[in-house]
Coordinates of C-alpha atoms and ligand atoms in Angstrom, one line a residue:
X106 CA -231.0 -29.6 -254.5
X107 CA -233.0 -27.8 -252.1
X108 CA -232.5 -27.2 -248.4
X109 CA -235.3 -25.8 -247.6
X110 CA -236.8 -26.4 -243.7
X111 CA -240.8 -27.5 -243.8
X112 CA -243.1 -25.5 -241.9
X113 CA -243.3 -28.2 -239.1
X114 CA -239.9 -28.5 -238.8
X115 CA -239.3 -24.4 -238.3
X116 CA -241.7 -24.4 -235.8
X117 CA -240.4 -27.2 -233.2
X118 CA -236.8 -25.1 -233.6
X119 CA -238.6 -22.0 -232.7
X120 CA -240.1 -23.0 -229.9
X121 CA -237.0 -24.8 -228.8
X122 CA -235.1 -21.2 -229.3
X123 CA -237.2 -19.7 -227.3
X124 CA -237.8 -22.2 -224.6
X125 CA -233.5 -22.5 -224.4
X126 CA -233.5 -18.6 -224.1
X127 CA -236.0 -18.1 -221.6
X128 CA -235.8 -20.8 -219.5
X129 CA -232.3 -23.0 -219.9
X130 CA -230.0 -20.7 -220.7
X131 CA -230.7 -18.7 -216.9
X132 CA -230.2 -21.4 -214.8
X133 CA -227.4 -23.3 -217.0
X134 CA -224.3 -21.8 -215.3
X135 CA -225.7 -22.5 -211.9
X136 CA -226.9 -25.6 -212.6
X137 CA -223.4 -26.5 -213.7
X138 CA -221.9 -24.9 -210.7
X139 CA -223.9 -27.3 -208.7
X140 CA -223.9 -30.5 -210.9
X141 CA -227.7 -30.2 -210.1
X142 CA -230.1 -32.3 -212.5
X143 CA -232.6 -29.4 -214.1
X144 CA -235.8 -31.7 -213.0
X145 CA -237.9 -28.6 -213.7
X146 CA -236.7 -27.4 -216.8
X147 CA -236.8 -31.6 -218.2
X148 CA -240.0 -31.5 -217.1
X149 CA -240.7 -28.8 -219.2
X150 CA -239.1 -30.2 -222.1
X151 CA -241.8 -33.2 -222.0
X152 CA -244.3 -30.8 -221.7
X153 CA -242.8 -29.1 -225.0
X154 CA -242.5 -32.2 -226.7
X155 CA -239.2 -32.4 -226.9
X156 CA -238.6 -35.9 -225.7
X157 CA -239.6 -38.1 -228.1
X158 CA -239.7 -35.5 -231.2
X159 CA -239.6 -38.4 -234.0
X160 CA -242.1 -40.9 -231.9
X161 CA -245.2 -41.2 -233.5
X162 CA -248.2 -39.1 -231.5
X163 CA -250.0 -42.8 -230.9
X164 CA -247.3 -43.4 -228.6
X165 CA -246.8 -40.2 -226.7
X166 CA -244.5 -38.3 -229.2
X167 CA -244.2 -35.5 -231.6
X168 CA -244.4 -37.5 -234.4
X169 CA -241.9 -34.9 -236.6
X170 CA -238.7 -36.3 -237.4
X171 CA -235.2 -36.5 -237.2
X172 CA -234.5 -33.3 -238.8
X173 CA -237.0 -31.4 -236.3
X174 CA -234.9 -33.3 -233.7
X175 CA -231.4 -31.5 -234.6
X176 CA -233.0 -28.1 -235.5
X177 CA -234.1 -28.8 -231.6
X178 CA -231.2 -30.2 -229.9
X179 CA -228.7 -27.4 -231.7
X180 CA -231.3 -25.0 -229.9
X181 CA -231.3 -27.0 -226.7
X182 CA -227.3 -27.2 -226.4
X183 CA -226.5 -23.6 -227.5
X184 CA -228.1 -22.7 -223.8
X185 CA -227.0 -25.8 -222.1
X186 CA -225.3 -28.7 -223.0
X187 CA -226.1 -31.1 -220.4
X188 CA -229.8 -30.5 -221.4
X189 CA -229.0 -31.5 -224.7
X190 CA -227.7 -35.0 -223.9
X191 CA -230.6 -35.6 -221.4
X192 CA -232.5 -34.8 -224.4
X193 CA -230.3 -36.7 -227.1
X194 CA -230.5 -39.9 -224.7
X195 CA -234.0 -40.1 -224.1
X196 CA -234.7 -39.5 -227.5
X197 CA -232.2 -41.5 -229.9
X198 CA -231.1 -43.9 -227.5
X199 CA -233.8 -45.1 -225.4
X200 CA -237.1 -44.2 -227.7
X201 CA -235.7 -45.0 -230.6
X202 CA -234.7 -48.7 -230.2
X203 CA -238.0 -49.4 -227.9
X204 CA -240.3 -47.9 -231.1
X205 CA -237.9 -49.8 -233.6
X206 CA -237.6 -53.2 -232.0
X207 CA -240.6 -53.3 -229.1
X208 CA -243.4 -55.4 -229.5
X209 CA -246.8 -53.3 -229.0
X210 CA -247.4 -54.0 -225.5
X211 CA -243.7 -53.0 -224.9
X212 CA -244.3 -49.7 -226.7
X213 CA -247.5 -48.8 -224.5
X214 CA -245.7 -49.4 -221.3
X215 CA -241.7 -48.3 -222.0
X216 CA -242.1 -45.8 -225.0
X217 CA -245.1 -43.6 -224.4
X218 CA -244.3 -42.4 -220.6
X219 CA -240.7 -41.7 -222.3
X220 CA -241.2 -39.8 -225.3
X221 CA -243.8 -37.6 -223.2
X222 CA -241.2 -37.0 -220.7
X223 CA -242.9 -38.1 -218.0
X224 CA -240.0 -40.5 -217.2
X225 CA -236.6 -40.3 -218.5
X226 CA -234.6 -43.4 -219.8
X227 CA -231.2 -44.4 -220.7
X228 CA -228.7 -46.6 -222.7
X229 CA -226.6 -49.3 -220.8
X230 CA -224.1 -50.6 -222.8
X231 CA -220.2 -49.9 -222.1
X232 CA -218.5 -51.8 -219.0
X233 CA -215.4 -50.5 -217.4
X234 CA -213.5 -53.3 -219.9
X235 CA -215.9 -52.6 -223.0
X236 CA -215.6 -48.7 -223.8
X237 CA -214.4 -48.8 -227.6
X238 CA -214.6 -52.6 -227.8
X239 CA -217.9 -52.6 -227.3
X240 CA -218.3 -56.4 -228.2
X241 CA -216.9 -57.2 -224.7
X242 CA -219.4 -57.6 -222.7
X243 CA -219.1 -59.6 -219.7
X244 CA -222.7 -59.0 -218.1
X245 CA -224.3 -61.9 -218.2
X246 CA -228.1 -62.9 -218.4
X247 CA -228.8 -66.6 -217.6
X248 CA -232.4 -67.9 -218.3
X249 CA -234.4 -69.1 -215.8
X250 CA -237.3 -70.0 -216.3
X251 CA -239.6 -67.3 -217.5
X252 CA -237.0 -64.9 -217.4
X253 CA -233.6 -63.9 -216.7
X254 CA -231.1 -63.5 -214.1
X255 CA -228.2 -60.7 -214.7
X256 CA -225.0 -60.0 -212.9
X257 CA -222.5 -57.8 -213.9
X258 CA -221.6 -53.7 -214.1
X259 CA -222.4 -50.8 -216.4
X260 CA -220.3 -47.6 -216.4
X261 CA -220.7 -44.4 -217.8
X262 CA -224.5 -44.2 -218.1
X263 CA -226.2 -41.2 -219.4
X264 CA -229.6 -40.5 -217.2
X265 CA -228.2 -43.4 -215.2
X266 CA -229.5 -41.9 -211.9
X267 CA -232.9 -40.6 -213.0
X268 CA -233.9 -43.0 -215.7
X269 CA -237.0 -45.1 -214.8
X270 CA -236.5 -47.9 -217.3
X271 CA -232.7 -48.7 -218.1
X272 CA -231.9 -50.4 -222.0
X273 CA -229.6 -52.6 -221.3
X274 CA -227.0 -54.8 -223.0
X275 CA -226.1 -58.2 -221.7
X276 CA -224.5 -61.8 -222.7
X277 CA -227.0 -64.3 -223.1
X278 CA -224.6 -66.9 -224.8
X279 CA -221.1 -66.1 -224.4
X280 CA -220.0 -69.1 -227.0
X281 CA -221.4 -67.0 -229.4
X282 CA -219.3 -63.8 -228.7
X283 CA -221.6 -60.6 -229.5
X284 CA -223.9 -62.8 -231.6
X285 CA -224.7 -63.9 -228.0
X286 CA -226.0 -60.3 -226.6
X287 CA -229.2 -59.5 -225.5
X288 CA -230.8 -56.1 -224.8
X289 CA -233.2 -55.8 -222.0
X290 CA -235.9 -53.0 -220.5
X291 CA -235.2 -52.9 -216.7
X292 CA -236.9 -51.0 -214.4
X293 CA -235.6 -48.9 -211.7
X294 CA -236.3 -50.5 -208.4
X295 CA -236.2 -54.3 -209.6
X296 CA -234.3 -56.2 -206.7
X297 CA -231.0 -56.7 -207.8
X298 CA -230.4 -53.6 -209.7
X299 CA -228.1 -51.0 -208.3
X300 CA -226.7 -47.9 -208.9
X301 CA -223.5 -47.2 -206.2
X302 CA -222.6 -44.3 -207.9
X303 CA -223.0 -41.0 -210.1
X304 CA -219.3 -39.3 -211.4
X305 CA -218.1 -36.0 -210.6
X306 CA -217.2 -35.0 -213.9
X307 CA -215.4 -32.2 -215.9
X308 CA -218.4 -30.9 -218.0
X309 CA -222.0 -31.3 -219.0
X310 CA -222.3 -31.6 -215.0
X311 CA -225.8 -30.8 -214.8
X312 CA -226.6 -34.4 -216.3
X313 CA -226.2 -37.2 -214.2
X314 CA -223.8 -40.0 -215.2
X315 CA -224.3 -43.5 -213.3
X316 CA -222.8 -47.0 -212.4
X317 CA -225.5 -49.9 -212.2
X318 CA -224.4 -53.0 -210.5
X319 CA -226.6 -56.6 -211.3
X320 CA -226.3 -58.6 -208.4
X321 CA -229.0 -61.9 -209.2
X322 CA -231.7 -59.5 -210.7
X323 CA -234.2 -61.1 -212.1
X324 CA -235.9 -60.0 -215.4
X325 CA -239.4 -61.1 -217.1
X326 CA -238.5 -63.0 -220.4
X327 CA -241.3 -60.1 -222.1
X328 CA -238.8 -57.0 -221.2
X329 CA -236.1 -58.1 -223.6
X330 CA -236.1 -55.9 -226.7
X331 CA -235.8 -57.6 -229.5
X332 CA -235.0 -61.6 -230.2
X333 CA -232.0 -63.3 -228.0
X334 CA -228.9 -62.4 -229.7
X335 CA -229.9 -59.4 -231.6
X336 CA -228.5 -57.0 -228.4
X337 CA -225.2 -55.8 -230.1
X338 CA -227.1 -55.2 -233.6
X339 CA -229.5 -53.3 -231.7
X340 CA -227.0 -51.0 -229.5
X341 CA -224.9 -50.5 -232.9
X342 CA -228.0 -49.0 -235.0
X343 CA -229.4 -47.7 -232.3
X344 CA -225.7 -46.1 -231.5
X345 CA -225.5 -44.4 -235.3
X346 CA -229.1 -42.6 -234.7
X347 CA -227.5 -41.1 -231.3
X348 CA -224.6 -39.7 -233.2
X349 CA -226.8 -37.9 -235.6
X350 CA -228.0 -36.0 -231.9
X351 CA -224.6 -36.2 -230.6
X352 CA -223.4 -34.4 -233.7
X353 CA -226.6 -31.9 -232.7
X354 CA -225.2 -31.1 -229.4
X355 CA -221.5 -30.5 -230.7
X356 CA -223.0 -27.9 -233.2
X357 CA -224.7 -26.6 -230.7
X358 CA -222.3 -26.1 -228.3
X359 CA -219.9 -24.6 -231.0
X360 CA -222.7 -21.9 -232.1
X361 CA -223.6 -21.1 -227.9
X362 CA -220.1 -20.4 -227.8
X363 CA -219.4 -18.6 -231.0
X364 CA -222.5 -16.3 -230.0
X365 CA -220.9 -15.1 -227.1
X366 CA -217.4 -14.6 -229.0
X367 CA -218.9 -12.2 -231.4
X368 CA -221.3 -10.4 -229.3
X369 CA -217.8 -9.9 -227.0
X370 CA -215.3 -8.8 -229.8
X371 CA -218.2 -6.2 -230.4
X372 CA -218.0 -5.1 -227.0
X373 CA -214.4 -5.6 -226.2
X374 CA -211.8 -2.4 -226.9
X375 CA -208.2 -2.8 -227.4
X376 CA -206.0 -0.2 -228.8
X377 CA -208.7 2.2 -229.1
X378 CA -210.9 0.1 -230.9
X379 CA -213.6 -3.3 -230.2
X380 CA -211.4 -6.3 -230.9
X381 CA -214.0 -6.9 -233.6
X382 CA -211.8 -4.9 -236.0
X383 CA -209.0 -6.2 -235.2
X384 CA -208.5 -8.7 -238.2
X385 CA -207.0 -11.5 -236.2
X386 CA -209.8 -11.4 -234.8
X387 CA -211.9 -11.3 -237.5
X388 CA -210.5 -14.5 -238.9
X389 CA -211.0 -16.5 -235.9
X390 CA -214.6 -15.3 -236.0
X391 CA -214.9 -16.1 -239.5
X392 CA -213.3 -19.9 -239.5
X393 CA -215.7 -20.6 -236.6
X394 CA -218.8 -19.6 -238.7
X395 CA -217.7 -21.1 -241.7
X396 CA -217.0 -24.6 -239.6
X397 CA -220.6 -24.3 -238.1
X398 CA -222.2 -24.2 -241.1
X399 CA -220.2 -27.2 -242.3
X400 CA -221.0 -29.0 -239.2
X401 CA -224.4 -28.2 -240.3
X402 CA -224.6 -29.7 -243.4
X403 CA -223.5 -32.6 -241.9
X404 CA -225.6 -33.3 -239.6
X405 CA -229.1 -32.5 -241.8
X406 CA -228.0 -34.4 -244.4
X407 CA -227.4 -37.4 -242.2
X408 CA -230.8 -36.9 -240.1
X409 CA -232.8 -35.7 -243.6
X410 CA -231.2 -40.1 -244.7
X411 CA -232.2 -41.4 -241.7
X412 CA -236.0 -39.8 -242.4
X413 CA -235.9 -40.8 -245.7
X414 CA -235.0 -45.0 -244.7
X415 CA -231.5 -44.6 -246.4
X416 CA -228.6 -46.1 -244.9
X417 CA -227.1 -43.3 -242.6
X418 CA -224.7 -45.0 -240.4
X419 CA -221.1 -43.6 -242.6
X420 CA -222.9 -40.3 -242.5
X421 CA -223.8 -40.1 -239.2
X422 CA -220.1 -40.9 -238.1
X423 CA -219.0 -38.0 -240.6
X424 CA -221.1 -36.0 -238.7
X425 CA -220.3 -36.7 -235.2
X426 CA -216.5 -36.4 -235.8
X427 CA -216.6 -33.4 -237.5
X428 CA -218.6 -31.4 -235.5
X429 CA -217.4 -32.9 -232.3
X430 CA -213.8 -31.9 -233.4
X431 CA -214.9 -28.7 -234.6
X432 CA -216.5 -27.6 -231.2
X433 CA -213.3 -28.5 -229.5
X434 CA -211.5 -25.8 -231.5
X435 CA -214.5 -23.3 -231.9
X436 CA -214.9 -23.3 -227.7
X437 CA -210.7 -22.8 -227.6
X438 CA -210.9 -20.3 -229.9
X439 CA -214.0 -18.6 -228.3
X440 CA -212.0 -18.7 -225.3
X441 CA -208.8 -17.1 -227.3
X442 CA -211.5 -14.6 -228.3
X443 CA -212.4 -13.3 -224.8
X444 CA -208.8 -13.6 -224.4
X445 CA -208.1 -13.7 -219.8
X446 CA -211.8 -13.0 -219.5
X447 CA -212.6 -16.3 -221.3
X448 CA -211.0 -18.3 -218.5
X449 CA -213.4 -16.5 -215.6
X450 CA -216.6 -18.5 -215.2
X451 CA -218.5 -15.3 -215.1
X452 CA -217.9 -14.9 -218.7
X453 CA -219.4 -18.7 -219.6
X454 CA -217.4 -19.5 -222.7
X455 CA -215.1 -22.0 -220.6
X456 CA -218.6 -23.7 -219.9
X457 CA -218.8 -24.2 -223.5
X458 CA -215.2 -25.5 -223.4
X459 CA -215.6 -28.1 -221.0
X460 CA -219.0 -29.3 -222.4
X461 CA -217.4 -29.5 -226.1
X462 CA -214.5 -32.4 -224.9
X463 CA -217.4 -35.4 -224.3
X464 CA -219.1 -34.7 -227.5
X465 CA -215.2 -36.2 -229.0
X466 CA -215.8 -39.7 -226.9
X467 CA -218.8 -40.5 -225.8
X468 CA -221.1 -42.5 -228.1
X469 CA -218.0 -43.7 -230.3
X470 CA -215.0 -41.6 -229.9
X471 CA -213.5 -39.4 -232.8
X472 CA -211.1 -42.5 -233.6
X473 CA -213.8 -45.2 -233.4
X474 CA -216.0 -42.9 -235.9
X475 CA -212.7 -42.8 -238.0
X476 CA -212.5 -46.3 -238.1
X477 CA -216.7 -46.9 -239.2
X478 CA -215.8 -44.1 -242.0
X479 CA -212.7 -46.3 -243.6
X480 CA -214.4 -49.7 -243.1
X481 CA -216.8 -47.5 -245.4
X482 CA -215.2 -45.9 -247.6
X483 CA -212.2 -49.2 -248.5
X484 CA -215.8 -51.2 -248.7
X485 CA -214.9 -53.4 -245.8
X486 CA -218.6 -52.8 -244.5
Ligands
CAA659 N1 -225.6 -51.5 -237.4 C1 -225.9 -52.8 -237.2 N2 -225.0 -53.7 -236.9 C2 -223.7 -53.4 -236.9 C3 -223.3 -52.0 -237.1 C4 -224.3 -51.1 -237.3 N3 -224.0 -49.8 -237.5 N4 -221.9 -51.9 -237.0 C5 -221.5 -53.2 -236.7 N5 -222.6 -54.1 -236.7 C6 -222.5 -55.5 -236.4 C7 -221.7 -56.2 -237.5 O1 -222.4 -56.5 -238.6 C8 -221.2 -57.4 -236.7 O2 -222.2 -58.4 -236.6 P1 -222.0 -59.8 -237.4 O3 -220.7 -60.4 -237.0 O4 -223.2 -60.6 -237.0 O5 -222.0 -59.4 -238.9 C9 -221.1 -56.9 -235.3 O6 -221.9 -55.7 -235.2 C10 -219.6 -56.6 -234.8 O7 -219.1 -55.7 -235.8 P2 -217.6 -55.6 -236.1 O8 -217.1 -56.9 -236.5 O9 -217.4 -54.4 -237.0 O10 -217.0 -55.3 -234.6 P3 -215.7 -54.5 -234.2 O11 -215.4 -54.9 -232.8 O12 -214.6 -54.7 -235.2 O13 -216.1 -53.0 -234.3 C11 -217.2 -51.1 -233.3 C12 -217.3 -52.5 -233.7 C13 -217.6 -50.3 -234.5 C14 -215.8 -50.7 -232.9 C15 -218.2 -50.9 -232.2 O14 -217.8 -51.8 -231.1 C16 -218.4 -49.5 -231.7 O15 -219.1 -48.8 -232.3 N6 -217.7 -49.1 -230.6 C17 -218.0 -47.9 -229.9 C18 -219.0 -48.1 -228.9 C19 -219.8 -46.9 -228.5 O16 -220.1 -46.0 -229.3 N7 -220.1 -46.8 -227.2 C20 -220.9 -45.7 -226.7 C21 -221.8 -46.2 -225.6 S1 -223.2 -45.2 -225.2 C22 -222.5 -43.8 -224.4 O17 -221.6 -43.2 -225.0 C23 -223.0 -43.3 -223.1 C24 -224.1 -42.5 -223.1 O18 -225.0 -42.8 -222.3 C25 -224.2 -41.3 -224.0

């Protein structure tokens, strides 16, 4: 077995090191102190290619895969975290399903804009009574004529407030249960669509995180994705890619914060000595590495399957849980590390902290990837 990086694939994760260094990382405390969207620096990521990174170049991508994608995101969310998931959404969970599922003329207007950056999309799927049980949808799309009419609520969207084109999930049968879900492209600014409000939230507050109301707003029959009643088999694939870049953030966030933790025990003296040789210390520091790496592994093998057109959705759950749960306890531990001094903004690491608890809910939370991994593993999927 070889894992060996390709030459394309080193590059895009150097020039996402070097773009997170010298341009994310300086504005990311500030930015969080503000809850400000970074418009500039996004901008700059779409300039970068960093938007659409496994989206062929024929429709305004990279065209590198999804291994290039989590060198980049890991880069991305050691500097900033909420870059990472403005990143991770536009790329697994809007371009992905558009390039999988949309027809070509769909493509030319909702996928290459996106995955150049030039607009930002997101994922619509979970209502304030279907989080876990995501099956329960109770949006509703009634045809009319040649198109639709939705009414109903969205919570929790990622790029919610910014996106220009919104993917999102709604009942188009409701005898059918989630055989009866459709997914549609809406764009911001169609009559009917609103969006009443953005959450204040705990971390990754430099992304924005919206509400959309439907109230009678009427859709063209050509921007649904996919056929009627595919919806919940499209938000469930589409859902296993974004854990791969979910899992890419975690890692991420663990490695920004383990940085800072050894660069501090170096610097840090306590009885006469940097903390750094203080073997307590030294273990921390080493059981944070050593769960990194593993969180690693994880994640390229599930993205290097997902290249390769091999089932990947048990693997990318692996992947998400563990690293989620391991940067949980890498950022406590970084903040043990820095000991009263991690619990000072000034000193970042409870940024890291605070970032590290979404990454163990959002897109499937650690006990719903639990529950894909045994439906796996007892062969009841
Ligand atoms: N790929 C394709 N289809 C899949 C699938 C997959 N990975 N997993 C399930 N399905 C299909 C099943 O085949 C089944 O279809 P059929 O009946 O036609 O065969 C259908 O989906 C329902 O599956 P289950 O019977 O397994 O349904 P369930 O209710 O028992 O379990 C679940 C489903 C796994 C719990 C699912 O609801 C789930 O993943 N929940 C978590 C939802 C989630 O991750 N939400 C995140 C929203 S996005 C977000 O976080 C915000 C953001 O912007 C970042």
């Amino acid at each position: 077995m070889q894992i060996e990086l390709s030459e394309e694939q080193q590059m895009i994760q150097a020039l996402a090191r070097e773009f997170a260094e010298k341009e994310v990382k300086p504005v990311a405390a500030l930015l969080d102190a503000e809850a400000r969207f970074p418009h500039e620096t996004v901008k700059r990521m779409g300039e970068l290619g960093l938007m659409g990174i496994a989206v062929p170049e024929a429709y305004g991508g990279s065209g590198a895969d999804t291994v290039a994608y989590v060198l980049a995101l890991e880069e991305i969310a050691k500097a900033c975290a909420s870059h990472a998931v403005i990143m991770s959404v536009n790329n697994s969970l809007y371009c992905d399903p558009v390039l999988k599922y949309g027809t070509d003329e769909q493509r030319k207007k909702f996928l290459a804009p996106f995955a150049s950056g030039q607009q930002i999309g997101c994922f619509a799927l979970t209502e304030p009574q279907a989080g876990s049980d995501a099956t329960n949808q109770h949006t509703l799309a009634v045809r009319d004529g040649d198109g639709y009419v939705l009414n109903g609520r969205k919570v929790f969207v990622t790029n919610g407030r910014e996106a220009a084109v919104a993917l999102v999930f709604a009942q188009t049968d409701p005898a059918k249960a989630h055989r009866g879900i459709s997914a549609f492209l809406i764009e911001r600014g169609t009559p009917g669509f609103l969006v009443p409000k953005v959450e204040d939230k705990l971390g990754i507050r430099a992304s924005d995180t919206a509400e959309f109301v439907f109230e009678e707003c009427r859709v063209r029959a050509a921007n649904r994705l996919g056929e009627e009643g595919m919806g919940f088999k499209i938000a469930m694939g589409t859902l296993d890619g974004g854990r791969i870049g979910i899992a890419a953030q975690a890692l991420g966030i663990a490695a920004g914060a383990f940085d800072l933790s050894v660069a501090y025990a170096k610097e840090r003296k306590s009885f006469g000595v940097p903390i750094a040789q203080h073997q307590m210390v030294q273990w921390m520091l080493a059981d944070m590495a050593t769960a990194i790496e593993a969180a690693r592994l994880l994640i390229w093998r599930a993205a290097a399957l997902k290249d390769a057109g091999r089932p990947f959705g048990p693997e990318a759950s692996m992947a998400k849980l563990f690293a989620s749960e391991m940067a949980m306890k890498a950022t406590t531990d970084a903040i043990q590390v820095h000991g009263g001094y991690g619990y000072i903004k000034e000193y970042q690491v409870e940024r890291y902290f605070r970032d590290a608890k979404i990454t163990q809910i959002y897109e499937g939370t650690s006990q719903i990837q639990k529950l894909i991994i045994a439906r796996h593993v007892l062969g009841a999927r």
